[in-house]
Amino acid sequence: ELKLGKKVNEGKTKEVYELPDIPGCVLMQSKDQITAGNAARKDRMEGKAAISNTTTSCVFQLLQEAGIKTAFVRKHSDTAFIAAHCEMIPIEWVCRRIATGSFLKRNPGVKEGYKFYPPKIEMFFKDDANNDPQWSEEQLIEAKFSFAGLTIGQTEVDIMARSTQAIFEILEKSWQPQNCTLVDLKIEFGVNILTKEIVLADVIDNDSWRLWPSGDRSQQKDKQSYRDLKEVTPEALQMVKRNFEWVAERVELLLKTKSQGRVVVLMGSPSDLSHCEKIKKACATFGIPCELRVTSAHKGPDETLRIKAEYEGDGIPTVFVAVAGRSNGLGPVMSGNTAYPVVNCPPLSADWGAQDVWSSLRLPSGLGCPTTLSPEGAAQFAAQIFGLNNHLVWAKLRSSMLNTWISLKQADKKLRECTL
């Protein structure tokens, strides 16, 4: 049981309450209400609150585990979740892969189905009285908004735009294994009142996107099926509810993957253990199991090939990482005897490293065995391979790219402020 404080905000489909016993957090309570056209159409749909809460909780958990900063804390009940208290930025960010809906009305001549590469980013100022007008980056910057002490300038706008694209691409990739096309996505950001950071906030439920199974609009499962109703009847609302339930059932699968994979690090000597443990630690950040083995291709080639066969025989996709200093025979021998990917990650010494590295770089013909000197780079190489068929690994890679970009952007802003 949570002690509810005062109501902070109430929207068309949710209520927000302070939580006196959890400082810096609020309760997001969903309603059994569905709307369209800025509430020009509004109906009660029994069970929608639970459906929306399930969808939002799963989506935010997926994004948070990938590394996206969100306001989501945890699911509290069937119809509510706990979130960090944020001052909301009054902008709806929209990311589109396929042209449809309002985009076609605003851009005559563009045919439905036109695809955007990269996905197209748009923003709309939240103003129901004026039907949420489209804004430019310049308008947002010139508005000089300030939330929780953070002024929204060029850096903050760039961070939100770049984050919107990354969030869309992660969800797009996550729906693909279920043969569902994420057409577009609407999200909002807020400023965490405690950390003063911009985070993904509000909700992401079936009102927030267009989702077409098999890429077929006629099979749409999102709120557009409600918008398209010529007349709202009990039977029509049941059809819309079934669509929402279909999404809520499948959204939980976004947190799972059928694809397996592992990294096996082969070290030529136990003296290389600390180097190999860095690879294992980096693999863990991508959710990839990693095993460490000791074998020498020079001193025990039969044992090296036996170990190789052990991992080839159980059918689990494997990336081998060869860690051998001095004369690296381990990587080339593995590469010449397995169809699985092999990457060299030699622990170079300060005295002979410049000479030793050539044994990893100059390989006999017919071998495809790349070399990286960074343990973290070896783990990332493996993650990029597994990410081709594992959306959870891919999401972590995509989020890592975003967070690196954001940290550089913020460092540049801080440096400029210090200089000024």
CSV table of C-alpha atoms in Angstrom, one decimal:
chain,number,residue,atom,x,y,z
A,1,GLU,CA,0.0,0.0,0.0
A,2,LEU,CA,1.2,3.4,-0.9
A,3,LYS,CA,0.3,6.6,0.8
A,4,LEU,CA,-0.8,9.1,-1.8
A,5,GLY,CA,-0.1,12.8,-1.6
A,6,LYS,CA,-1.7,15.6,-3.5
A,7,LYS,CA,-2.6,15.2,-7.2
A,8,VAL,CA,0.2,16.7,-9.2
A,9,ASN,CA,-1.5,16.5,-12.6
A,10,GLU,CA,-4.4,14.9,-14.4
A,11,GLY,CA,-4.5,14.2,-18.1
A,12,LYS,CA,-7.0,12.6,-20.5
A,13,THR,CA,-5.8,9.0,-19.7
A,14,LYS,CA,-3.9,9.2,-16.4
A,15,GLU,CA,-3.5,10.9,-13.0
A,16,VAL,CA,-0.3,11.7,-11.2
A,17,TYR,CA,0.1,11.7,-7.4
A,18,GLU,CA,2.9,12.6,-5.1
A,19,LEU,CA,4.3,9.9,-2.9
A,20,PRO,CA,5.2,11.4,0.5
A,21,ASP,CA,7.0,8.2,1.7
A,22,ILE,CA,9.1,8.0,-1.5
A,23,PRO,CA,10.8,11.4,-2.0
A,24,GLY,CA,11.3,12.4,-5.6
A,25,CYS,CA,8.8,9.9,-6.9
A,26,VAL,CA,5.2,10.0,-8.1
A,27,LEU,CA,2.5,7.4,-8.9
A,28,MET,CA,1.2,7.3,-12.5
A,29,GLN,CA,-2.3,6.0,-12.3
A,30,SER,CA,-4.0,5.0,-15.6
A,31,LYS,CA,-7.7,5.5,-16.4
A,32,ASP,CA,-10.2,3.4,-18.3
A,33,GLN,CA,-10.5,6.1,-20.9
A,34,ILE,CA,-9.7,6.3,-24.6
A,35,THR,CA,-9.6,9.6,-26.5
A,36,ALA,CA,-8.9,10.9,-30.0
A,37,GLY,CA,-8.6,14.3,-31.6
A,38,ASN,CA,-7.5,16.0,-28.4
A,39,ALA,CA,-10.5,14.4,-26.6
A,40,ALA,CA,-13.0,15.5,-29.3
A,41,ARG,CA,-13.9,11.8,-29.1
A,42,LYS,CA,-13.8,10.3,-25.7
A,43,ASP,CA,-15.1,6.9,-24.4
A,44,ARG,CA,-14.7,4.7,-21.4
A,45,MET,CA,-13.1,1.3,-22.3
A,46,GLU,CA,-13.2,-1.0,-19.3
A,47,GLY,CA,-9.8,-2.6,-18.6
A,48,LYS,CA,-7.8,-0.1,-20.7
A,49,ALA,CA,-6.0,1.2,-17.6
A,50,ALA,CA,-4.5,-2.3,-16.9
A,51,ILE,CA,-3.7,-2.8,-20.6
A,52,SER,CA,-1.9,0.5,-20.8
A,53,ASN,CA,0.0,0.0,-17.6
A,54,THR,CA,1.2,-3.4,-18.7
A,55,THR,CA,2.3,-2.0,-22.1
A,56,THR,CA,4.1,1.0,-20.6
A,57,SER,CA,5.8,-1.0,-17.8
A,58,CYS,CA,7.2,-3.6,-20.3
A,59,VAL,CA,8.4,-0.9,-22.8
A,60,PHE,CA,10.1,1.2,-20.1
A,61,GLN,CA,11.7,-1.9,-18.6
A,62,LEU,CA,13.1,-2.8,-22.0
A,63,LEU,CA,14.5,0.6,-22.6
A,64,GLN,CA,15.9,1.0,-19.1
A,65,GLU,CA,17.7,-2.4,-19.2
A,66,ALA,CA,19.1,-1.3,-22.6
A,67,GLY,CA,20.6,1.8,-20.9
A,68,ILE,CA,18.1,4.5,-21.8
A,69,LYS,CA,17.5,7.0,-19.0
A,70,THR,CA,13.9,6.9,-18.1
A,71,ALA,CA,11.6,8.1,-15.2
A,72,PHE,CA,10.2,4.6,-14.7
A,73,VAL,CA,11.0,3.0,-11.3
A,74,ARG,CA,8.8,0.0,-11.1
A,75,LYS,CA,5.3,-1.4,-11.7
A,76,HIS,CA,3.1,-0.9,-8.6
A,77,SER,CA,-0.2,-2.4,-9.4
A,78,ASP,CA,-2.3,-3.6,-12.4
A,79,THR,CA,-3.1,0.0,-13.2
A,80,ALA,CA,-0.3,2.1,-11.9
A,81,PHE,CA,3.5,2.4,-11.8
A,82,ILE,CA,6.0,4.5,-9.8
A,83,ALA,CA,8.1,7.0,-11.6
A,84,ALA,CA,10.7,9.7,-10.8
A,85,HIS,CA,9.1,13.0,-10.3
A,86,CYS,CA,9.8,15.1,-13.4
A,87,GLU,CA,8.9,18.6,-14.6
A,88,MET,CA,7.5,17.8,-18.0
A,89,ILE,CA,8.8,19.5,-21.2
A,90,PRO,CA,5.6,20.4,-23.1
A,91,ILE,CA,6.8,18.9,-26.4
A,92,GLU,CA,5.6,15.7,-28.1
A,93,TRP,CA,8.5,14.2,-30.0
A,94,VAL,CA,7.4,12.1,-33.0
A,95,CYS,CA,9.7,9.7,-34.9
A,96,ARG,CA,8.4,8.2,-38.2
A,97,ARG,CA,9.7,5.4,-40.3
A,98,ILE,CA,6.7,5.3,-42.7
A,99,ALA,CA,4.7,8.3,-43.9
A,100,THR,CA,1.0,8.1,-42.8
A,101,GLY,CA,-1.6,9.9,-40.8
A,102,SER,CA,-1.1,13.6,-40.1
A,103,PHE,CA,2.2,13.8,-42.0
A,104,LEU,CA,0.4,13.2,-45.3
A,105,LYS,CA,-2.1,16.0,-44.6
A,106,ARG,CA,0.8,18.4,-43.8
A,107,ASN,CA,2.9,17.3,-46.8
A,108,PRO,CA,0.6,17.0,-49.8
A,109,GLY,CA,2.2,15.0,-52.6
A,110,VAL,CA,3.9,12.5,-50.3
A,111,LYS,CA,2.3,9.1,-50.8
A,112,GLU,CA,1.4,6.8,-47.9
A,113,GLY,CA,4.1,4.3,-47.3
A,114,TYR,CA,7.0,6.5,-48.1
A,115,LYS,CA,9.9,5.4,-45.9
A,116,PHE,CA,12.3,7.7,-44.1
A,117,TYR,CA,16.0,6.8,-43.9
A,118,PRO,CA,17.0,7.7,-41.2
A,119,PRO,CA,13.7,8.0,-39.4
A,120,LYS,CA,12.1,11.4,-39.5
A,121,ILE,CA,11.9,13.5,-36.3
A,122,GLU,CA,9.2,16.0,-35.7
A,123,MET,CA,8.1,18.0,-32.6
A,124,PHE,CA,4.7,19.4,-31.5
A,125,PHE,CA,4.0,21.9,-28.8
A,126,LYS,CA,1.4,20.5,-26.3
A,127,ASP,CA,-1.5,23.0,-26.7
A,128,ASP,CA,-4.9,21.3,-27.0
A,129,ALA,CA,-6.6,24.6,-27.7
A,130,ASN,CA,-4.5,25.0,-30.9
A,131,ASN,CA,-4.4,21.3,-31.8
A,132,ASP,CA,-0.7,20.8,-30.8
A,133,PRO,CA,1.0,22.9,-33.4
A,134,GLN,CA,4.2,21.7,-35.0
A,135,TRP,CA,7.3,23.5,-33.8
A,136,SER,CA,10.8,23.9,-35.1
A,137,GLU,CA,14.0,23.5,-33.0
A,138,GLU,CA,14.4,27.3,-33.3
A,139,GLN,CA,11.0,27.9,-31.7
A,140,LEU,CA,11.8,25.5,-28.8
A,141,ILE,CA,15.2,27.1,-28.2
A,142,GLU,CA,13.8,30.7,-28.4
A,143,ALA,CA,11.0,29.7,-25.9
A,144,LYS,CA,13.8,29.6,-23.2
A,145,PHE,CA,11.9,27.1,-21.1
A,146,SER,CA,13.4,26.2,-17.7
A,147,PHE,CA,12.4,23.0,-15.8
A,148,ALA,CA,13.7,21.9,-12.5
A,149,GLY,CA,16.5,24.5,-12.9
A,150,LEU,CA,17.6,23.3,-16.3
A,151,THR,CA,17.2,25.7,-19.2
A,152,ILE,CA,16.3,24.1,-22.5
A,153,GLY,CA,18.9,25.2,-25.0
A,154,GLN,CA,20.6,23.8,-28.1
A,155,THR,CA,22.3,21.0,-26.2
A,156,GLU,CA,19.1,19.8,-24.6
A,157,VAL,CA,17.2,20.0,-27.8
A,158,ASP,CA,19.9,17.9,-29.6
A,159,ILE,CA,19.9,15.4,-26.8
A,160,MET,CA,16.1,14.9,-27.0
A,161,ALA,CA,16.2,14.6,-30.8
A,162,ARG,CA,19.0,12.1,-30.8
A,163,SER,CA,17.3,10.1,-27.9
A,164,THR,CA,14.0,10.1,-29.8
A,165,GLN,CA,15.6,8.4,-32.8
A,166,ALA,CA,17.5,5.8,-30.6
A,167,ILE,CA,14.4,5.0,-28.6
A,168,PHE,CA,12.4,4.5,-31.8
A,169,GLU,CA,15.1,2.3,-33.4
A,170,ILE,CA,15.3,0.1,-30.3
A,171,LEU,CA,11.6,-0.5,-30.2
A,172,GLU,CA,11.4,-1.0,-34.0
A,173,LYS,CA,14.1,-3.6,-33.7
A,174,SER,CA,12.4,-5.3,-30.7
A,175,TRP,CA,9.1,-5.7,-32.6
A,176,GLN,CA,10.7,-7.2,-35.7
A,177,PRO,CA,11.0,-10.8,-34.3
A,178,GLN,CA,7.2,-10.8,-34.0
A,179,ASN,CA,6.9,-9.6,-37.6
A,180,CYS,CA,5.4,-6.3,-36.5
A,181,THR,CA,6.3,-3.0,-38.1
A,182,LEU,CA,6.7,0.0,-35.8
A,183,VAL,CA,5.4,2.8,-38.1
A,184,ASP,CA,5.9,5.8,-35.8
A,185,LEU,CA,6.2,6.7,-32.2
A,186,LYS,CA,5.3,9.6,-29.9
A,187,ILE,CA,7.2,10.3,-26.7
A,188,GLU,CA,7.8,13.0,-24.1
A,189,PHE,CA,10.7,14.0,-21.9
A,190,GLY,CA,10.9,15.5,-18.5
A,191,VAL,CA,13.6,16.9,-16.2
A,192,ASN,CA,14.1,14.7,-13.1
A,193,ILE,CA,13.7,17.1,-10.1
A,194,LEU,CA,16.4,15.4,-8.2
A,195,THR,CA,19.1,14.7,-10.8
A,196,LYS,CA,18.3,17.6,-13.1
A,197,GLU,CA,18.7,15.2,-16.0
A,198,ILE,CA,16.5,15.0,-19.1
A,199,VAL,CA,14.9,11.5,-19.1
A,200,LEU,CA,12.2,9.7,-21.1
A,201,ALA,CA,9.0,10.2,-19.1
A,202,ASP,CA,5.2,10.0,-19.3
A,203,VAL,CA,4.0,6.7,-20.8
A,204,ILE,CA,4.5,4.6,-23.9
A,205,ASP,CA,1.4,2.6,-24.5
A,206,ASN,CA,-0.8,1.6,-27.4
A,207,ASP,CA,-1.8,5.3,-27.7
A,208,SER,CA,1.8,6.2,-28.5
A,209,TRP,CA,2.6,4.4,-31.7
A,210,ARG,CA,1.3,2.8,-34.9
A,211,LEU,CA,1.9,-0.9,-35.1
A,212,TRP,CA,1.2,-2.9,-38.2
A,213,PRO,CA,1.5,-6.7,-38.1
A,214,SER,CA,3.3,-7.9,-41.3
A,215,GLY,CA,3.7,-4.3,-42.3
A,216,ASP,CA,0.0,-4.3,-43.3
A,217,ARG,CA,-2.0,-1.3,-42.3
A,218,SER,CA,-5.3,-3.2,-42.6
A,219,GLN,CA,-4.1,-5.3,-39.6
A,220,GLN,CA,-3.3,-2.2,-37.4
A,221,LYS,CA,-3.5,-2.9,-33.7
A,222,ASP,CA,-2.9,0.6,-32.3
A,223,LYS,CA,-5.3,3.5,-31.4
A,224,GLN,CA,-5.7,4.3,-35.0
A,225,SER,CA,-8.4,1.6,-35.1
A,226,TYR,CA,-10.3,3.8,-32.6
A,227,ARG,CA,-9.7,7.0,-34.6
A,228,ASP,CA,-11.0,5.4,-37.8
A,229,LEU,CA,-14.4,4.4,-36.3
A,230,LYS,CA,-17.2,6.1,-38.1
A,231,GLU,CA,-19.5,5.3,-35.1
A,232,VAL,CA,-18.5,4.2,-31.6
A,233,THR,CA,-20.7,1.3,-30.7
A,234,PRO,CA,-20.2,-1.3,-27.9
A,235,GLU,CA,-19.2,-3.8,-30.6
A,236,ALA,CA,-16.7,-1.4,-32.1
A,237,LEU,CA,-15.1,-0.6,-28.7
A,238,GLN,CA,-14.8,-4.4,-28.1
A,239,MET,CA,-12.8,-4.7,-31.4
A,240,VAL,CA,-10.5,-1.8,-30.3
A,241,LYS,CA,-10.1,-3.4,-26.9
A,242,ARG,CA,-9.1,-6.7,-28.5
A,243,ASN,CA,-6.4,-4.9,-30.5
A,244,PHE,CA,-5.1,-3.3,-27.3
A,245,GLU,CA,-5.1,-6.7,-25.5
A,246,TRP,CA,-3.2,-8.2,-28.5
A,247,VAL,CA,-0.5,-5.7,-28.1
A,248,ALA,CA,-0.3,-6.0,-24.3
A,249,GLU,CA,0.1,-9.8,-24.6
A,250,ARG,CA,2.9,-9.5,-27.1
A,251,VAL,CA,4.7,-6.5,-25.6
A,252,GLU,CA,5.9,-8.8,-22.8
A,253,LEU,CA,7.8,-10.8,-25.4
A,254,LEU,CA,9.9,-7.7,-26.1
A,255,LEU,CA,11.8,-8.5,-22.9
A,256,LYS,CA,12.8,-12.0,-24.2
A,257,THR,CA,14.8,-13.4,-27.1
A,258,LYS,CA,14.9,-16.8,-28.6
A,259,SER,CA,18.5,-16.2,-29.8
A,260,GLN,CA,21.3,-17.6,-27.6
A,261,GLY,CA,25.0,-16.8,-27.8
A,262,ARG,CA,28.2,-16.9,-25.8
A,263,VAL,CA,31.8,-15.7,-25.8
A,264,VAL,CA,34.6,-18.2,-25.1
A,265,VAL,CA,37.9,-16.6,-24.2
A,266,LEU,CA,40.9,-18.8,-24.8
A,267,MET,CA,44.1,-17.6,-23.1
A,268,GLY,CA,47.5,-19.0,-23.9
A,269,SER,CA,48.6,-18.7,-20.3
A,270,PRO,CA,47.0,-18.1,-16.9
A,271,SER,CA,49.2,-15.0,-16.6
A,272,ASP,CA,46.7,-13.4,-19.0
A,273,LEU,CA,43.8,-13.8,-16.6
A,274,SER,CA,43.4,-10.2,-15.7
A,275,HIS,CA,43.2,-9.2,-19.4
A,276,CYS,CA,40.6,-11.9,-20.0
A,277,GLU,CA,38.5,-10.9,-17.0
A,278,LYS,CA,38.1,-7.4,-18.5
A,279,ILE,CA,36.6,-9.1,-21.6
A,280,LYS,CA,34.2,-11.1,-19.5
A,281,LYS,CA,33.2,-8.0,-17.5
A,282,ALA,CA,32.5,-6.1,-20.8
A,283,CYS,CA,30.5,-9.0,-22.1
A,284,ALA,CA,28.3,-8.9,-19.0
A,285,THR,CA,27.3,-5.3,-19.9
A,286,PHE,CA,25.7,-6.6,-23.1
A,287,GLY,CA,24.1,-9.6,-21.3
A,288,ILE,CA,26.4,-12.1,-23.1
A,289,PRO,CA,27.6,-15.2,-21.2
A,290,CYS,CA,31.4,-15.6,-21.2
A,291,GLU,CA,33.6,-18.5,-20.4
A,292,LEU,CA,37.4,-18.4,-19.8
A,293,ARG,CA,39.6,-21.3,-20.8
A,294,VAL,CA,43.4,-21.9,-20.8
A,295,THR,CA,45.0,-23.6,-23.8
A,296,SER,CA,48.2,-23.1,-25.9
A,297,ALA,CA,48.1,-23.7,-29.7
A,298,HIS,CA,51.9,-24.1,-29.6
A,299,LYS,CA,52.3,-26.4,-26.7
A,300,GLY,CA,49.0,-28.4,-26.9
A,301,PRO,CA,47.4,-28.0,-30.3
A,302,ASP,CA,45.4,-31.2,-29.9
A,303,GLU,CA,43.8,-29.9,-26.7
A,304,THR,CA,43.1,-26.5,-28.3
A,305,LEU,CA,41.2,-28.3,-31.1
A,306,ARG,CA,39.4,-30.5,-28.6
A,307,ILE,CA,38.2,-27.5,-26.7
A,308,LYS,CA,37.0,-25.9,-29.9
A,309,ALA,CA,35.0,-29.0,-30.8
A,310,GLU,CA,33.4,-29.0,-27.4
A,311,TYR,CA,31.8,-25.6,-28.1
A,312,GLU,CA,31.0,-26.4,-31.7
A,313,GLY,CA,29.1,-29.5,-30.6
A,314,ASP,CA,26.3,-28.1,-28.5
A,315,GLY,CA,24.8,-25.8,-31.2
A,316,ILE,CA,25.1,-22.5,-29.2
A,317,PRO,CA,26.4,-19.7,-31.4
A,318,THR,CA,29.8,-18.8,-30.2
A,319,VAL,CA,32.5,-16.1,-30.7
A,320,PHE,CA,36.0,-17.2,-29.7
A,321,VAL,CA,38.4,-14.6,-28.4
A,322,ALA,CA,42.1,-15.6,-28.6
A,323,VAL,CA,44.3,-14.0,-25.9
A,324,ALA,CA,48.0,-14.8,-26.5
A,325,GLY,CA,51.0,-12.7,-26.1
A,326,ARG,CA,54.4,-13.0,-27.8
A,327,SER,CA,53.9,-15.3,-30.9
A,328,ASN,CA,50.1,-15.6,-31.3
A,329,GLY,CA,49.4,-18.9,-32.8
A,330,LEU,CA,46.1,-19.3,-30.9
A,331,GLY,CA,44.0,-17.0,-33.0
A,332,PRO,CA,45.2,-18.2,-36.4
A,333,VAL,CA,44.9,-21.9,-35.5
A,334,MET,CA,41.3,-21.4,-34.2
A,335,SER,CA,40.4,-19.4,-37.3
A,336,GLY,CA,41.7,-22.0,-39.6
A,337,ASN,CA,39.8,-24.8,-37.9
A,338,THR,CA,36.3,-23.4,-37.1
A,339,ALA,CA,33.5,-21.7,-39.0
A,340,TYR,CA,32.7,-19.6,-35.9
A,341,PRO,CA,34.0,-16.1,-35.6
A,342,VAL,CA,37.4,-15.6,-33.9
A,343,VAL,CA,38.9,-12.3,-32.8
A,344,ASN,CA,42.5,-11.7,-31.5
A,345,CYS,CA,42.9,-9.7,-28.4
A,346,PRO,CA,46.6,-10.0,-27.5
A,347,PRO,CA,47.9,-8.6,-24.2
A,348,LEU,CA,50.9,-6.7,-25.5
A,349,SER,CA,53.9,-6.0,-23.3
A,350,ALA,CA,55.7,-2.7,-23.2
A,351,ASP,CA,59.1,-4.1,-24.3
A,352,TRP,CA,58.2,-6.4,-27.3
A,353,GLY,CA,54.6,-5.4,-28.0
A,354,ALA,CA,55.4,-3.6,-31.2
A,355,GLN,CA,57.0,-6.8,-32.6
A,356,ASP,CA,54.6,-9.3,-31.1
A,357,VAL,CA,51.5,-7.7,-32.6
A,358,TRP,CA,52.5,-8.7,-36.1
A,359,SER,CA,51.8,-12.3,-35.2
A,360,SER,CA,48.1,-11.3,-34.8
A,361,LEU,CA,48.0,-9.0,-37.8
A,362,ARG,CA,49.9,-11.0,-40.5
A,363,LEU,CA,48.0,-14.2,-40.9
A,364,PRO,CA,48.3,-16.9,-43.5
A,365,SER,CA,45.9,-16.7,-46.4
A,366,GLY,CA,42.4,-18.0,-46.0
A,367,LEU,CA,42.0,-16.9,-42.4
A,368,GLY,CA,39.5,-14.2,-41.2
A,369,CYS,CA,40.6,-13.3,-37.7
A,370,PRO,CA,40.5,-9.6,-36.9
A,371,THR,CA,42.6,-8.1,-34.1
A,372,THR,CA,41.6,-5.6,-31.4
A,373,LEU,CA,43.9,-4.6,-28.5
A,374,SER,CA,41.1,-3.4,-26.3
A,375,PRO,CA,39.3,-6.1,-24.1
A,376,GLU,CA,36.2,-3.9,-24.2
A,377,GLY,CA,36.5,-3.8,-28.0
A,378,ALA,CA,36.6,-7.6,-28.2
A,379,ALA,CA,33.4,-7.8,-26.2
A,380,GLN,CA,31.8,-5.2,-28.4
A,381,PHE,CA,32.8,-7.1,-31.6
A,382,ALA,CA,31.0,-10.2,-30.2
A,383,ALA,CA,28.0,-8.1,-29.2
A,384,GLN,CA,27.7,-6.7,-32.7
A,385,ILE,CA,27.6,-10.2,-34.1
A,386,PHE,CA,25.0,-11.4,-31.7
A,387,GLY,CA,23.0,-8.2,-32.1
A,388,LEU,CA,22.2,-9.2,-35.7
A,389,ASN,CA,19.7,-11.8,-34.3
A,390,ASN,CA,19.2,-10.7,-30.7
A,391,HIS,CA,17.3,-7.4,-30.2
A,392,LEU,CA,18.2,-7.2,-26.5
A,393,VAL,CA,21.9,-7.1,-27.3
A,394,TRP,CA,21.3,-4.8,-30.2
A,395,ALA,CA,19.4,-2.4,-27.9
A,396,LYS,CA,22.3,-2.3,-25.5
A,397,LEU,CA,24.7,-1.4,-28.3
A,398,ARG,CA,22.4,1.3,-29.6
A,399,SER,CA,21.9,2.8,-26.2
A,400,SER,CA,25.6,2.7,-25.6
A,401,MET,CA,26.1,4.7,-28.8
A,402,LEU,CA,23.5,7.3,-27.6
A,403,ASN,CA,25.0,7.6,-24.1
A,404,THR,CA,28.5,8.1,-25.4
A,405,TRP,CA,27.2,10.9,-27.8
A,406,ILE,CA,25.3,12.5,-24.9
A,407,SER,CA,28.3,12.5,-22.6
A,408,LEU,CA,30.4,14.2,-25.2
A,409,LYS,CA,27.6,16.8,-25.9
A,410,GLN,CA,27.3,17.6,-22.2
A,411,ALA,CA,31.1,17.8,-21.8
A,412,ASP,CA,31.3,20.3,-24.6
A,413,LYS,CA,28.5,22.4,-23.0
A,414,LYS,CA,30.3,22.4,-19.7
A,415,LEU,CA,33.6,23.4,-21.2
A,416,ARG,CA,32.0,26.2,-23.1
A,417,GLU,CA,30.3,27.5,-20.0
A,418,CYS,CA,33.6,27.4,-18.1
A,419,THR,CA,35.3,29.3,-20.9
A,420,LEU,CA,32.6,31.9,-21.0
